[in-house]
Amino acid sequence: MAPSFDNLPEDDGFDSDEEIDFSDLREQHEVNLEQGLDGFVVVDGLPIVPEDSKQKLVKFLMKKLNGVGKTKEDAIFMPVNENNMTEGYAFVEYETPQQAVAATKQLHGTALDRRHTIAVNKLTDIERYGREGRIDDEYHPPDIEPFTPKEHLRAWLGDPNSRDQFAMYRGESVGVFWNRKKEVPENIVDRAHWTEVFVQWSPLGTYLATTHAKGVQLWGGPSWTRQTRFPHPAPNMIDFSPGEKFLVTWSFKPIEVEEDDPVFTIEEDGKNYIIWDVATGKVLRSFATHDLPGPTTDENGMPVKKKIPWPAFKWSADDKYVARMLEGQSISVYELPKMTLLDKTTIKIEGVKDFEWAPATPQRDGVKTYEQLFCYWTPEIGSNPAKVGLMSIPPKEIVRTRNLFNVTDAKLHWQSQASYICVKVDRHSKSKKSLATNLEIFRVREKDIPVEVVDSIKDTVINFAWEPKGDRFVLITTAEVVVPQAVPPKTSVSFLCPEKIKGPGVGKFKLIRTVDKKNSNAIYWSPKGRFVIVATVHSQQSYDLDFWDLDFEGEKPESDRDLTANLQLMATADHYGVTDIDWDPTGRYVATSASVWKHTMENGYHLYDFKGELLREEHIDKFKQFLWRPRPPTLLSREEQKQIRKNLREYSKDFEEEDRIADDKEKGAVVEERRRMLSEWLAWRENELEELRADRREMGLPEDPEADKEIENGPDGEEAAVVEEIVEEIVDETEEIMP
């Protein structure tokens, strides 16, 4: 008879707990309660395919999923309905919750193919958004609020007088003002405690950024309402992308993410940099601060203070890429707005010291495809020379290199239209006892990118600046060793420009003039070019301002006939303790300021026109910042701009007439004010006379004081004679006998 449960012996001596070990099965199938569902994501937006094609779709999807983490085919569940068709979504399990978070950040909203864009969300979001009471079981259509027009964020550009605005941070208040030349600025808004650290305009002037202990806020519109908030605690620095689409914030203190944080996830915990989408206010990606190379302690064992490079993230001209350098190793280029690593790999460049994006989309000869360029340099490593390279993005192709020898340091200076890049190379002698500077100028728009070397500079270049939208530049040199000191070193200022050549193209760079025996250390070009200020800043001993014109309309010296410039010193000025110099976006006015952040002597600002004429000065206690509001690029075409320049003299007559009318209005306002004051005085006088007449009536006197004189005069109106009579009277008399 076959055995059954009923006839089994009650005790056969078998003890399951002792004889059989289930530990391997438990380990294989045990649910990790601590991890829970944090490693799962839901992928939506997938193609709906027959069950026979499901496996092919899973393999195709895995290529994308494994780009941000690790998963397996058996960790992807793709439901199939009763019609043997997939439902268009899948559940995916990653090895760690961190990989799941990375998937939601980097894959959400990406294109799977030309027709499908996937949405990736964490499975645990259903607990976050679907708790009891948060979502109703029954669907209710949302209430659509009536449309209310918003303020135009660029309304200030419509000022009928084309005035510019500026922001001032002084004391605990921040104010925005209209510039009125010589007159007192017109206040638009002034708020106490508007910022806690500093203020900063966005590159196109749309927003005013204020910094606080809890983050950064952007303000704009005629009412100066808050537009966006970025809750990065204790931000130390901020930087906008050129098109104002993105913002990077940095704090020395790493972020500490708490449970159920509404903004940050576990991915941001311990990070210092946050890259934000300005339009939505959402986090795109976060990064930690790199460890800076070099010793951490000095000879005495004291910690060495290292300067954080800023900006740490550098933007391409069109806001499509942002890059970060790991000094000595690599450059990482990220595609915006997804912040995914370009080609999923960093660019390895051994020894890389610095890099700079071209400030405009380059136009290389013979190149018709889209590209952005960045320039980098590496020092000498062993027997390998120093090197400067130009790399094209997105192909990551090096389009030009140049080897350099005996290099101590190098600085990269792009021209504003990406026509040139000047590499300022400090070279040491073989004995390494002396330094000299060469300029390696790459002509980016010419065929094969030729390099012109300016090696006639005997001293060290301490400052260099291209003319905006031009091909001239100014440099400052010194023969002394540059160290922080109270008295700035003796310097020379040199102006260079191309020589004239026949036909199209740009000639070689030639020296216009060198001005010796100066203390200048800073160069400030007008944003429109032509005019430049060479100044001495951050010094208590020297504070000169020299206003130069490189297209002076007077007679040109014979020695400069073949040069594309006519140099003239228009004016000199001085501003004690000047720390900052800022041109307005039109290039008509320039403000010099002395900030309390640098010193406490005579803080305030001076306002000049482009010729160096002082228009007004104002001393302000606890003055901190003066910032002109930037303007977006003009909408006029090149032909329209040329036509305006051609007829500028005709337009100037209209502008001069408007200035005269404005002056007359100002003078008329003064006269009208004086008339008002005279009218008020006459009214007061009449009121006082009326009270005097009332008092005289009560005293029985004539109302008119002139009537008293008629009484005192004779009948014929002649003045009556006045007779004085002295009367002596004895009041009392006594007699005494003296012994």
XYZ file of C-alpha atoms in Angstrom:
739
model
C 0.000 0.000 0.000
C 1.269 3.374 -0.928
C 2.166 5.508 2.032
C -0.126 8.343 2.997
C -0.108 11.111 5.531
C -2.488 9.171 7.762
C -0.311 6.067 8.132
C 3.058 7.830 8.536
C 4.806 6.993 11.796
C 4.495 9.652 14.434
C 8.233 9.863 15.144
C 10.923 8.502 12.876
C 13.750 10.368 14.591
C 13.991 12.998 11.821
C 14.767 16.551 13.003
C 14.545 19.039 10.096
C 16.130 21.936 11.979
C 19.240 19.935 12.710
C 19.605 17.779 9.584
C 18.928 20.248 6.689
C 20.642 23.651 6.175
C 18.419 26.181 4.352
C 20.819 29.119 4.738
C 21.768 29.194 1.043
C 18.108 29.299 -0.019
C 17.288 31.972 2.548
C 20.197 34.110 1.323
C 19.067 33.745 -2.274
C 15.411 34.596 -1.718
C 15.470 36.759 1.385
C 13.960 40.238 0.992
C 16.224 43.040 2.182
C 13.824 45.013 4.345
C 16.331 47.816 4.888
C 16.682 48.431 1.154
C 13.015 47.891 0.392
C 11.933 49.224 -3.012
C 14.455 52.055 -3.237
C 16.357 50.235 -5.989
C 13.300 50.023 -8.299
C 12.318 52.481 -11.021
C 9.328 52.662 -13.347
C 10.122 53.304 -17.013
C 7.164 54.724 -18.952
C 6.741 55.808 -22.552
C 8.061 52.546 -24.055
C 6.893 51.248 -27.447
C 3.918 48.881 -27.330
C 5.048 45.685 -29.089
C 3.813 42.066 -29.447
C 5.007 39.543 -26.873
C 7.287 37.982 -29.489
C 9.225 41.278 -29.734
C 9.360 41.851 -25.981
C 12.781 40.244 -25.493
C 14.266 42.370 -28.266
C 12.850 45.528 -26.670
C 14.260 44.535 -23.264
C 17.760 44.104 -24.685
C 17.505 47.444 -26.481
C 16.301 49.134 -23.281
C 19.119 47.588 -21.237
C 21.753 49.445 -23.283
C 20.303 52.687 -21.995
C 19.639 51.486 -18.477
C 23.157 50.155 -17.941
C 24.612 53.505 -18.915
C 23.858 54.854 -15.430
C 23.956 51.686 -13.319
C 23.802 47.904 -13.406
C 20.732 45.774 -14.022
C 19.898 42.387 -15.604
C 17.294 41.036 -17.982
C 15.587 39.104 -15.203
C 15.439 42.340 -13.172
C 13.207 43.983 -15.812
C 9.481 43.195 -15.607
C 7.484 44.302 -18.648
C 3.754 43.435 -18.295
C 1.806 41.872 -21.200
C -1.984 42.254 -21.529
C -4.615 39.756 -22.673
C -3.978 40.752 -26.301
C -0.347 39.614 -25.977
C 0.893 43.217 -26.279
C 3.173 45.073 -23.866
C 1.634 47.914 -21.854
C 4.258 50.543 -22.656
C 5.985 50.533 -19.284
C 8.365 48.376 -17.253
C 9.629 47.900 -13.712
C 13.415 47.828 -13.374
C 15.528 46.851 -10.367
C 19.021 48.341 -9.990
C 21.728 46.947 -7.725
C 21.712 49.980 -5.401
C 19.320 52.845 -4.573
C 22.021 55.294 -5.710
C 21.916 53.808 -9.200
C 18.126 54.157 -9.234
C 18.412 57.836 -8.299
C 21.004 58.349 -11.066
C 18.624 56.722 -13.562
C 15.781 59.089 -12.680
C 18.058 62.108 -13.020
C 19.895 61.166 -16.205
C 17.330 59.126 -18.166
C 14.075 60.910 -17.365
C 12.865 62.727 -20.466
C 15.508 61.252 -22.785
C 14.752 59.949 -26.269
C 14.621 56.169 -26.677
C 14.230 56.558 -30.429
C 12.776 59.130 -32.804
C 9.196 58.469 -31.702
C 9.489 57.619 -28.016
C 10.682 59.655 -25.024
C 10.884 57.714 -21.781
C 9.900 58.867 -18.305
C 11.851 57.335 -15.414
C 10.617 57.650 -11.817
C 11.362 55.877 -8.550
C 8.843 53.229 -7.541
C 8.804 54.620 -4.005
C 7.399 57.894 -5.339
C 3.967 56.285 -5.097
C 4.424 56.305 -1.315
C 5.587 59.905 -1.408
C 2.674 61.198 -3.514
C 0.037 58.545 -2.907
C -0.319 58.630 0.848
C -3.835 58.577 2.259
C -5.440 61.943 1.858
C -3.037 63.252 -0.744
C -4.754 61.737 -3.782
C -8.512 61.291 -4.043
C -9.827 57.907 -5.151
C -12.143 59.634 -7.616
C -10.908 61.820 -10.456
C -11.809 65.477 -10.290
C -10.851 67.816 -13.110
C -8.406 70.483 -11.943
C -9.566 74.026 -11.395
C -8.082 76.184 -14.112
C -7.389 79.645 -12.812
C -8.212 82.554 -15.121
C -5.274 83.891 -17.092
C -3.487 86.798 -15.478
C -0.823 88.538 -17.539
C 2.634 88.641 -15.981
C 4.981 91.569 -15.923
C 7.499 91.772 -18.718
C 10.936 90.917 -17.353
C 12.626 93.262 -19.837
C 10.308 96.212 -19.447
C 13.201 98.501 -18.522
C 14.439 98.362 -22.125
C 11.385 100.377 -23.162
C 12.499 103.537 -21.349
C 11.750 106.422 -23.783
C 15.067 108.093 -22.964
C 17.072 104.842 -23.315
C 18.463 105.251 -19.813
C 20.356 102.518 -18.027
C 19.792 101.137 -14.555
C 22.255 100.208 -11.852
C 22.102 98.516 -8.469
C 23.785 99.800 -5.313
C 24.381 97.783 -2.163
C 25.193 100.066 0.774
C 24.766 99.484 4.467
C 21.979 96.926 4.826
C 19.978 98.180 1.827
C 19.943 97.415 -1.879
C 18.521 99.906 -4.353
C 17.988 100.034 -8.127
C 18.247 103.422 -9.837
C 17.928 105.155 -13.208
C 21.090 106.917 -14.329
C 20.461 110.654 -14.787
C 23.985 111.789 -15.684
C 24.830 114.802 -13.501
C 21.550 114.732 -11.620
C 20.782 112.637 -8.545
C 19.843 109.093 -9.679
C 16.136 108.303 -9.783
C 15.314 105.580 -7.268
C 13.146 102.734 -8.584
C 13.156 100.361 -5.631
C 15.025 100.350 -2.327
C 14.720 97.539 0.205
C 16.423 96.965 3.515
C 17.947 93.510 4.123
C 17.236 92.528 0.514
C 20.418 90.433 0.537
C 22.686 89.001 3.200
C 25.948 88.551 1.284
C 26.037 90.201 -2.160
C 23.932 90.941 -5.255
C 24.598 89.986 -8.877
C 22.891 90.673 -12.211
C 22.269 87.845 -14.669
C 24.313 88.198 -17.900
C 21.425 89.630 -19.952
C 20.038 91.790 -17.138
C 16.777 89.859 -16.739
C 17.251 88.983 -13.063
C 18.801 90.460 -9.952
C 20.174 87.671 -7.762
C 20.313 88.058 -3.983
C 22.112 85.636 -1.678
C 20.899 84.466 1.722
C 21.717 81.881 4.366
C 18.982 79.632 2.961
C 19.802 80.053 -0.727
C 19.598 82.314 -3.766
C 16.599 84.284 -5.039
C 16.004 85.907 -8.429
C 13.983 89.131 -8.766
C 12.647 90.951 -11.806
C 9.832 92.824 -13.528
C 8.673 96.409 -12.920
C 7.421 95.437 -9.434
C 10.620 93.550 -8.568
C 8.794 90.402 -7.539
C 10.542 87.133 -6.765
C 10.769 84.951 -9.865
C 12.628 81.844 -8.658
C 14.223 80.451 -5.504
C 17.206 78.078 -5.278
C 17.432 76.639 -1.732
C 21.172 75.885 -1.598
C 22.146 76.541 2.055
C 24.879 79.135 2.703
C 25.908 79.834 -0.919
C 29.326 81.463 -1.252
C 29.444 81.937 -5.030
C 27.026 81.816 -7.981
C 27.515 81.838 -11.743
C 24.985 82.098 -14.592
C 25.316 80.530 -18.011
C 25.686 83.110 -20.834
C 22.048 82.704 -21.906
C 20.658 82.768 -18.328
C 19.227 79.247 -18.732
C 21.286 77.657 -15.971
C 22.848 78.593 -12.653
C 25.598 76.995 -10.591
C 25.808 77.620 -6.845
C 28.707 76.696 -4.591
C 29.008 76.486 -0.830
C 32.102 75.689 1.185
C 29.860 73.693 3.524
C 28.637 70.364 2.043
C 24.876 69.862 1.797
C 23.239 67.776 4.505
C 20.075 66.145 3.166
C 17.401 65.369 5.720
C 14.678 62.758 5.389
C 11.715 63.831 3.242
C 13.643 66.847 1.915
C 11.314 68.497 -0.684
C 14.180 69.625 -2.953
C 17.255 67.441 -2.504
C 17.649 63.673 -2.679
C 20.284 61.416 -1.176
C 22.283 62.092 -4.355
C 22.967 65.690 -3.215
C 24.131 64.728 0.276
C 27.716 65.857 0.876
C 27.901 67.881 -2.374
C 29.126 71.484 -2.723
C 28.060 72.448 -6.260
C 24.482 72.453 -7.548
C 23.565 73.128 -11.182
C 20.007 74.441 -11.532
C 17.510 74.989 -14.315
C 16.592 78.679 -13.996
C 13.165 78.340 -15.646
C 11.932 75.504 -13.400
C 14.121 75.948 -10.319
C 14.936 72.224 -10.362
C 18.253 70.552 -9.600
C 19.979 69.173 -12.699
C 23.014 67.649 -11.006
C 25.286 68.026 -7.982
C 29.041 67.698 -7.483
C 31.546 67.660 -4.652
C 34.576 69.955 -4.490
C 37.741 68.443 -5.910
C 40.752 68.078 -3.677
C 43.192 70.760 -4.802
C 46.702 69.624 -5.763
C 49.719 70.672 -3.735
C 50.872 70.272 -0.137
C 48.318 70.587 2.643
C 50.801 71.957 5.210
C 53.731 74.372 5.054
C 57.284 73.966 6.416
C 56.073 74.720 9.946
C 53.289 72.181 9.803
C 50.573 74.827 9.498
C 47.668 74.176 7.103
C 47.999 75.823 3.697
C 45.049 77.913 2.520
C 44.176 76.957 -1.044
C 42.185 79.167 -3.364
C 39.138 77.517 -4.906
C 39.219 78.056 -8.707
C 36.191 80.013 -9.864
C 34.250 79.462 -11.964
C 34.729 75.738 -11.453
C 32.167 74.983 -14.179
C 32.612 76.817 -17.472
C 29.830 77.248 -20.045
C 29.964 77.057 -23.824
C 28.804 80.192 -25.645
C 25.414 78.721 -26.614
C 24.491 77.085 -23.258
C 24.678 73.584 -24.770
C 27.687 72.362 -22.787
C 29.286 72.888 -19.421
C 32.729 71.568 -18.523
C 34.748 70.974 -15.389
C 38.464 70.339 -15.041
C 40.186 67.936 -12.703
C 43.563 69.656 -12.591
C 46.395 67.560 -13.943
C 44.123 64.779 -15.215
C 41.045 65.466 -17.308
C 38.209 67.707 -18.517
C 34.605 66.491 -18.220
C 32.122 67.944 -20.730
C 28.396 67.624 -19.909
C 25.495 68.089 -22.301
C 22.795 70.485 -21.174
C 20.112 70.338 -19.919
C 20.378 66.592 -19.123
C 23.849 66.984 -17.581
C 24.959 63.701 -19.119
C 28.657 63.175 -19.766
C 29.472 63.706 -23.450
C 30.014 60.252 -25.011
C 29.879 58.911 -21.422
C 33.620 59.498 -20.978
C 35.873 62.260 -19.678
C 38.609 63.756 -21.849
C 41.957 62.595 -20.481
C 44.602 65.345 -20.768
C 47.703 64.623 -18.742
C 48.870 67.590 -16.665
C 46.103 69.976 -17.823
C 46.367 73.277 -15.928
C 43.568 75.432 -17.342
C 41.015 75.672 -20.144
C 38.613 78.285 -21.555
C 35.593 78.001 -23.883
C 35.366 80.288 -26.908
C 33.044 83.169 -25.872
C 31.193 82.978 -29.217
C 30.369 80.210 -31.660
C 33.561 79.888 -33.731
C 33.617 80.314 -37.499
C 36.638 78.367 -38.672
C 37.643 78.485 -42.295
C 36.164 75.571 -44.241
C 34.147 74.182 -41.305
C 30.410 74.085 -42.021
C 29.266 71.752 -39.238
C 28.269 72.844 -35.745
C 31.044 73.038 -33.182
C 32.212 74.741 -30.021
C 35.888 75.202 -29.185
C 37.841 75.258 -25.972
C 41.533 75.956 -25.488
C 43.697 74.231 -22.872
C 47.343 74.132 -21.878
C 49.611 71.627 -20.167
C 53.025 72.265 -18.544
C 56.281 70.539 -19.324
C 56.244 66.969 -18.026
C 59.596 65.210 -18.029
C 61.108 65.579 -21.478
C 57.764 66.506 -23.033
C 57.301 70.217 -23.832
C 54.423 72.356 -22.619
C 51.502 72.331 -25.005
C 48.556 74.508 -26.021
C 45.642 72.795 -27.747
C 42.327 73.694 -29.380
C 39.619 71.025 -29.133
C 36.364 70.875 -31.107
C 33.186 69.776 -29.326
C 31.174 67.540 -29.777
C 33.622 65.390 -31.816
C 36.383 65.862 -29.184
C 38.837 66.473 -31.994
C 42.065 68.403 -31.413
C 42.203 70.887 -34.307
C 45.429 72.709 -33.410
C 48.356 72.273 -31.016
C 51.538 74.184 -30.336
C 54.558 73.105 -28.303
C 56.183 75.561 -25.874
C 59.483 75.423 -24.007
C 60.858 76.881 -20.749
C 57.328 77.699 -19.589
C 56.713 78.964 -16.059
C 53.047 79.869 -16.479
C 50.453 80.572 -19.160
C 47.152 82.448 -19.348
C 44.428 82.063 -21.994
C 42.694 85.183 -23.406
C 39.883 84.777 -25.975
C 38.780 87.687 -28.131
C 35.038 88.344 -27.650
C 34.036 87.083 -31.132
C 36.343 84.022 -30.965
C 38.440 85.404 -33.831
C 41.653 85.070 -31.818
C 42.980 83.497 -28.700
C 46.116 84.919 -27.139
C 48.198 82.624 -24.945
C 50.321 84.745 -22.612
C 53.388 82.603 -21.952
C 55.786 83.450 -19.120
C 59.148 81.903 -19.979
C 62.174 81.514 -17.748
C 65.789 81.644 -18.816
C 67.934 78.527 -18.674
C 69.253 79.646 -15.295
C 65.638 80.324 -14.175
C 66.743 83.667 -12.720
C 64.757 85.926 -15.062
C 61.338 85.925 -16.717
C 60.027 87.273 -20.014
C 56.680 87.035 -21.772
C 55.732 85.926 -25.282
C 52.301 86.259 -26.838
C 51.187 83.297 -28.944
C 48.179 84.552 -30.951
C 46.059 81.881 -32.686
C 44.111 83.292 -35.667
C 41.085 80.999 -35.317
C 39.154 82.124 -38.422
C 42.047 81.768 -40.845
C 42.930 78.586 -42.711
C 44.785 76.001 -40.580
C 44.717 78.434 -37.617
C 48.138 80.086 -38.017
C 49.956 81.319 -34.900
C 51.597 84.744 -34.680
C 54.276 85.233 -32.029
C 54.862 88.620 -30.398
C 58.291 88.172 -28.799
C 59.449 91.780 -28.566
C 58.292 92.083 -24.934
C 61.290 92.285 -22.613
C 59.450 92.368 -19.278
C 56.747 90.308 -17.586
C 53.157 90.964 -18.652
C 50.912 91.384 -15.613
C 47.693 92.273 -17.454
C 46.284 91.757 -20.952
C 42.920 92.691 -22.492
C 41.450 92.446 -26.007
C 39.264 95.198 -27.414
C 35.640 93.930 -27.408
C 34.512 93.123 -30.961
C 37.881 94.354 -32.215
C 41.421 93.218 -32.951
C 43.457 95.588 -30.797
C 44.754 94.957 -27.305
C 46.460 96.603 -24.343
C 49.023 95.051 -22.035
C 50.800 96.153 -18.867
C 54.367 95.041 -18.152
C 56.807 95.400 -15.285
C 60.474 94.638 -14.769
C 59.977 94.208 -11.013
C 58.956 91.094 -9.137
C 55.191 91.292 -8.571
C 54.375 90.690 -4.897
C 51.584 92.036 -2.667
C 52.807 95.372 -1.346
C 51.520 98.793 -0.366
C 53.276 100.582 -3.239
C 52.482 99.101 -6.676
C 55.463 98.349 -8.938
C 56.539 100.635 -11.753
C 54.825 99.534 -14.948
C 54.641 100.289 -18.655
C 51.448 100.354 -20.721
C 51.629 99.203 -24.359
C 48.989 99.515 -27.074
C 49.077 97.145 -30.083
C 46.989 96.837 -33.234
C 47.195 95.180 -36.673
C 48.942 96.959 -39.501
C 47.037 97.831 -42.650
C 47.241 95.385 -45.560
C 45.815 95.367 -49.053
C 42.730 93.268 -49.547
C 40.767 91.323 -46.927
C 42.349 89.911 -43.810
C 44.175 91.259 -40.786
C 47.828 92.284 -40.785
C 50.459 91.491 -38.196
C 50.228 93.063 -34.769
C 52.416 96.113 -34.278
C 53.163 98.372 -31.324
C 51.395 101.743 -31.370
C 52.935 103.284 -28.268
C 54.367 102.410 -24.868
C 53.832 104.688 -21.874
C 56.508 104.221 -19.200
C 56.842 105.158 -15.534
C 53.291 104.296 -14.542
C 51.757 102.400 -11.611
C 48.829 101.060 -13.632
C 47.715 97.485 -13.026
C 44.219 97.205 -14.565
C 42.639 97.551 -18.032
C 38.931 98.304 -18.629
C 37.671 98.430 -22.221
C 34.375 100.020 -23.136
C 31.910 97.232 -24.071
C 31.622 98.867 -27.504
C 35.386 99.034 -28.026
C 37.486 102.070 -29.048
C 37.724 103.635 -25.551
C 39.757 102.121 -22.736
C 40.636 103.065 -19.161
C 44.046 102.115 -17.805
C 43.963 102.431 -14.018
C 45.594 101.663 -10.695
C 43.197 99.814 -8.381
C 43.407 98.300 -4.892
C 46.152 100.715 -3.877
C 46.297 103.387 -1.180
C 49.349 105.064 -2.737
C 48.323 105.437 -6.377
C 44.848 105.716 -7.896
C 45.255 107.110 -11.412
C 42.661 106.814 -14.190
C 43.776 107.351 -17.803
C 41.075 107.657 -20.490
C 42.336 106.628 -23.953
C 40.765 106.816 -27.415
C 42.133 104.443 -30.077
C 40.183 106.053 -32.948
C 40.887 109.717 -32.253
C 39.490 111.879 -35.055
C 42.330 114.393 -34.972
C 45.521 114.409 -36.989
C 47.302 111.068 -37.146
C 51.075 110.897 -36.521
C 53.168 109.946 -39.535
C 54.561 106.912 -37.684
C 51.040 105.479 -37.306
C 49.914 105.891 -40.921
C 50.068 102.132 -41.577
C 48.287 101.153 -38.342
C 44.578 100.605 -37.709
C 44.488 102.981 -34.764
C 45.003 106.628 -33.818
C 45.847 106.752 -30.110
C 45.055 109.789 -27.964
C 44.952 110.383 -24.195
C 41.669 112.231 -23.608
C 41.773 112.843 -19.859
C 43.313 111.786 -16.570
C 41.555 111.559 -13.225
C 42.004 110.065 -9.809
C 39.710 108.380 -7.308
C 41.206 107.724 -3.905
C 41.113 104.057 -2.943
C 39.299 102.937 -6.118
C 38.557 99.205 -6.024
C 36.203 98.632 -8.962
C 35.577 100.161 -12.399
C 32.425 99.353 -14.391
C 31.306 100.566 -17.823
C 27.604 100.853 -18.508
C 26.402 98.498 -21.297
C 26.213 101.326 -23.862
C 29.793 102.473 -23.315
C 28.665 106.066 -22.611
C 29.330 106.180 -18.878
C 31.717 104.538 -16.456
C 31.523 104.275 -12.667
C 34.511 103.976 -10.359
C 33.822 102.855 -6.805
C 35.575 102.299 -3.489
C 34.061 99.405 -1.558
C 34.032 98.986 2.207
C 34.870 95.329 1.578
C 38.402 96.483 0.699
C 38.904 99.528 2.937
C 36.877 102.057 4.954
C 38.297 105.332 3.589
C 36.060 107.596 1.459
C 33.714 104.864 0.269
C 31.354 105.732 -2.562
C 31.405 106.139 -6.330
C 32.319 108.590 -9.119
C 30.488 108.793 -12.445
C 32.355 109.787 -15.630
C 31.443 109.970 -19.283
C 33.533 108.091 -21.842
C 35.758 111.156 -22.359
C 36.787 111.208 -18.692
C 34.639 114.195 -17.620
C 33.484 113.843 -14.016
C 29.688 114.069 -13.947
C 29.023 113.485 -10.271
C 30.525 111.920 -7.166
C 28.830 110.634 -4.068
C 30.369 109.525 -0.794
C 28.261 106.806 0.828
C 28.831 105.284 4.249
C 29.315 101.488 4.189
C 29.200 101.413 0.385
C 29.682 97.870 -0.971
C 28.671 97.368 -4.617
C 27.872 99.340 -7.778
C 26.595 97.172 -10.652
C 25.278 98.364 -14.029
C 22.348 96.352 -15.330
C 23.454 94.440 -18.476
C 21.538 94.632 -21.733
C 20.725 91.724 -24.090
C 22.312 91.742 -27.576
C 20.805 94.136 -30.100
C 18.092 92.869 -32.436
C 19.365 95.018 -35.295
C 21.084 93.327 -38.217
C 24.623 94.230 -39.231
C 23.315 96.229 -42.186
C 20.997 98.231 -39.931
C 23.839 98.932 -37.515
C 26.067 100.102 -40.391
C 23.298 102.416 -41.596
C 22.994 103.929 -38.108
C 26.748 104.529 -37.910
C 26.661 106.122 -41.352
C 23.943 108.593 -40.304
C 25.192 109.040 -36.742
C 25.860 112.768 -37.201
C 22.238 113.319 -38.212
C 21.002 111.370 -35.200
C 23.421 113.284 -32.985
C 21.650 116.540 -33.826
C 18.383 115.092 -32.530
C 20.076 113.798 -29.383
C 21.741 117.161 -28.749
C 18.375 118.896 -29.166
C 16.818 116.474 -26.662
C 19.667 117.193 -24.229
C 19.122 120.942 -24.648
C 15.392 120.580 -24.016
C 16.134 118.447 -20.967
C 18.537 121.112 -19.675
C 15.921 123.790 -20.298
C 13.373 121.705 -18.445
C 15.743 121.348 -15.538
C 16.392 125.105 -15.532
C 12.662 125.744 -15.888
C 12.013 123.449 -12.958
C 14.425 125.513 -10.849
C 12.667 128.768 -11.846
C 9.268 127.219 -11.150
C 10.432 126.104 -7.716
C 11.635 129.597 -6.923
C 8.292 131.055 -8.029
C 6.471 128.602 -5.797
C 8.614 129.565 -2.810
C 7.993 133.300 -3.483
C 4.244 132.684 -3.722
C 4.267 130.832 -0.401
C 6.205 133.695 1.234
C 3.793 136.345 -0.069
C 0.821 134.347 1.223
C 2.482 134.014 4.627
C 3.192 137.755 4.706
C -0.422 138.638 3.882
C -1.657 136.311 6.635
C 0.652 137.968 9.165
C -0.536 141.474 8.127
C -4.163 140.419 8.534
C -3.492 139.222 12.073
C -1.701 142.509 12.834
C -4.667 144.544 11.603
C -7.047 142.491 13.756
C -4.872 143.147 16.814
C -4.859 146.902 16.115
C -8.631 146.962 15.832
C -8.948 145.366 19.256
C -6.571 147.997 20.687
C -8.570 150.854 19.118
C -5.783 151.770 16.759
C -6.111 152.424 13.050
C -5.736 149.279 10.979
C -3.141 150.956 8.843
C 0.046 151.790 10.772
C 0.560 154.721 8.391
C -2.403 156.490 10.089
C -0.344 156.922 13.292
C 2.165 158.971 11.359
C -0.617 161.342 10.107
C -1.669 161.993 13.714
C 1.857 162.768 14.737
C 2.290 165.140 11.750
C 0.870 168.625 11.510
C -2.253 169.637 9.559
C -0.144 170.504 6.584
C 1.552 167.198 6.699
C 4.734 168.694 8.090
C 6.454 166.868 10.852
C 5.456 168.346 14.278
C 8.141 169.754 16.614
C 8.899 167.793 19.727
C 9.376 169.890 22.944
C 10.964 168.367 26.012
C 10.000 169.878 29.440
C 11.884 168.977 32.629
C 9.958 169.424 35.943
C 11.671 169.132 39.387
C 9.534 168.311 42.430
C 10.561 168.020 46.149
C 8.883 164.994 47.613
C 10.341 165.076 51.185
C 12.857 167.168 53.166
C 14.633 166.397 56.519
C 17.375 168.121 58.545
C 20.101 166.378 60.567
C 22.928 167.835 62.759
C 26.220 166.038 62.304
C 28.597 165.967 65.295
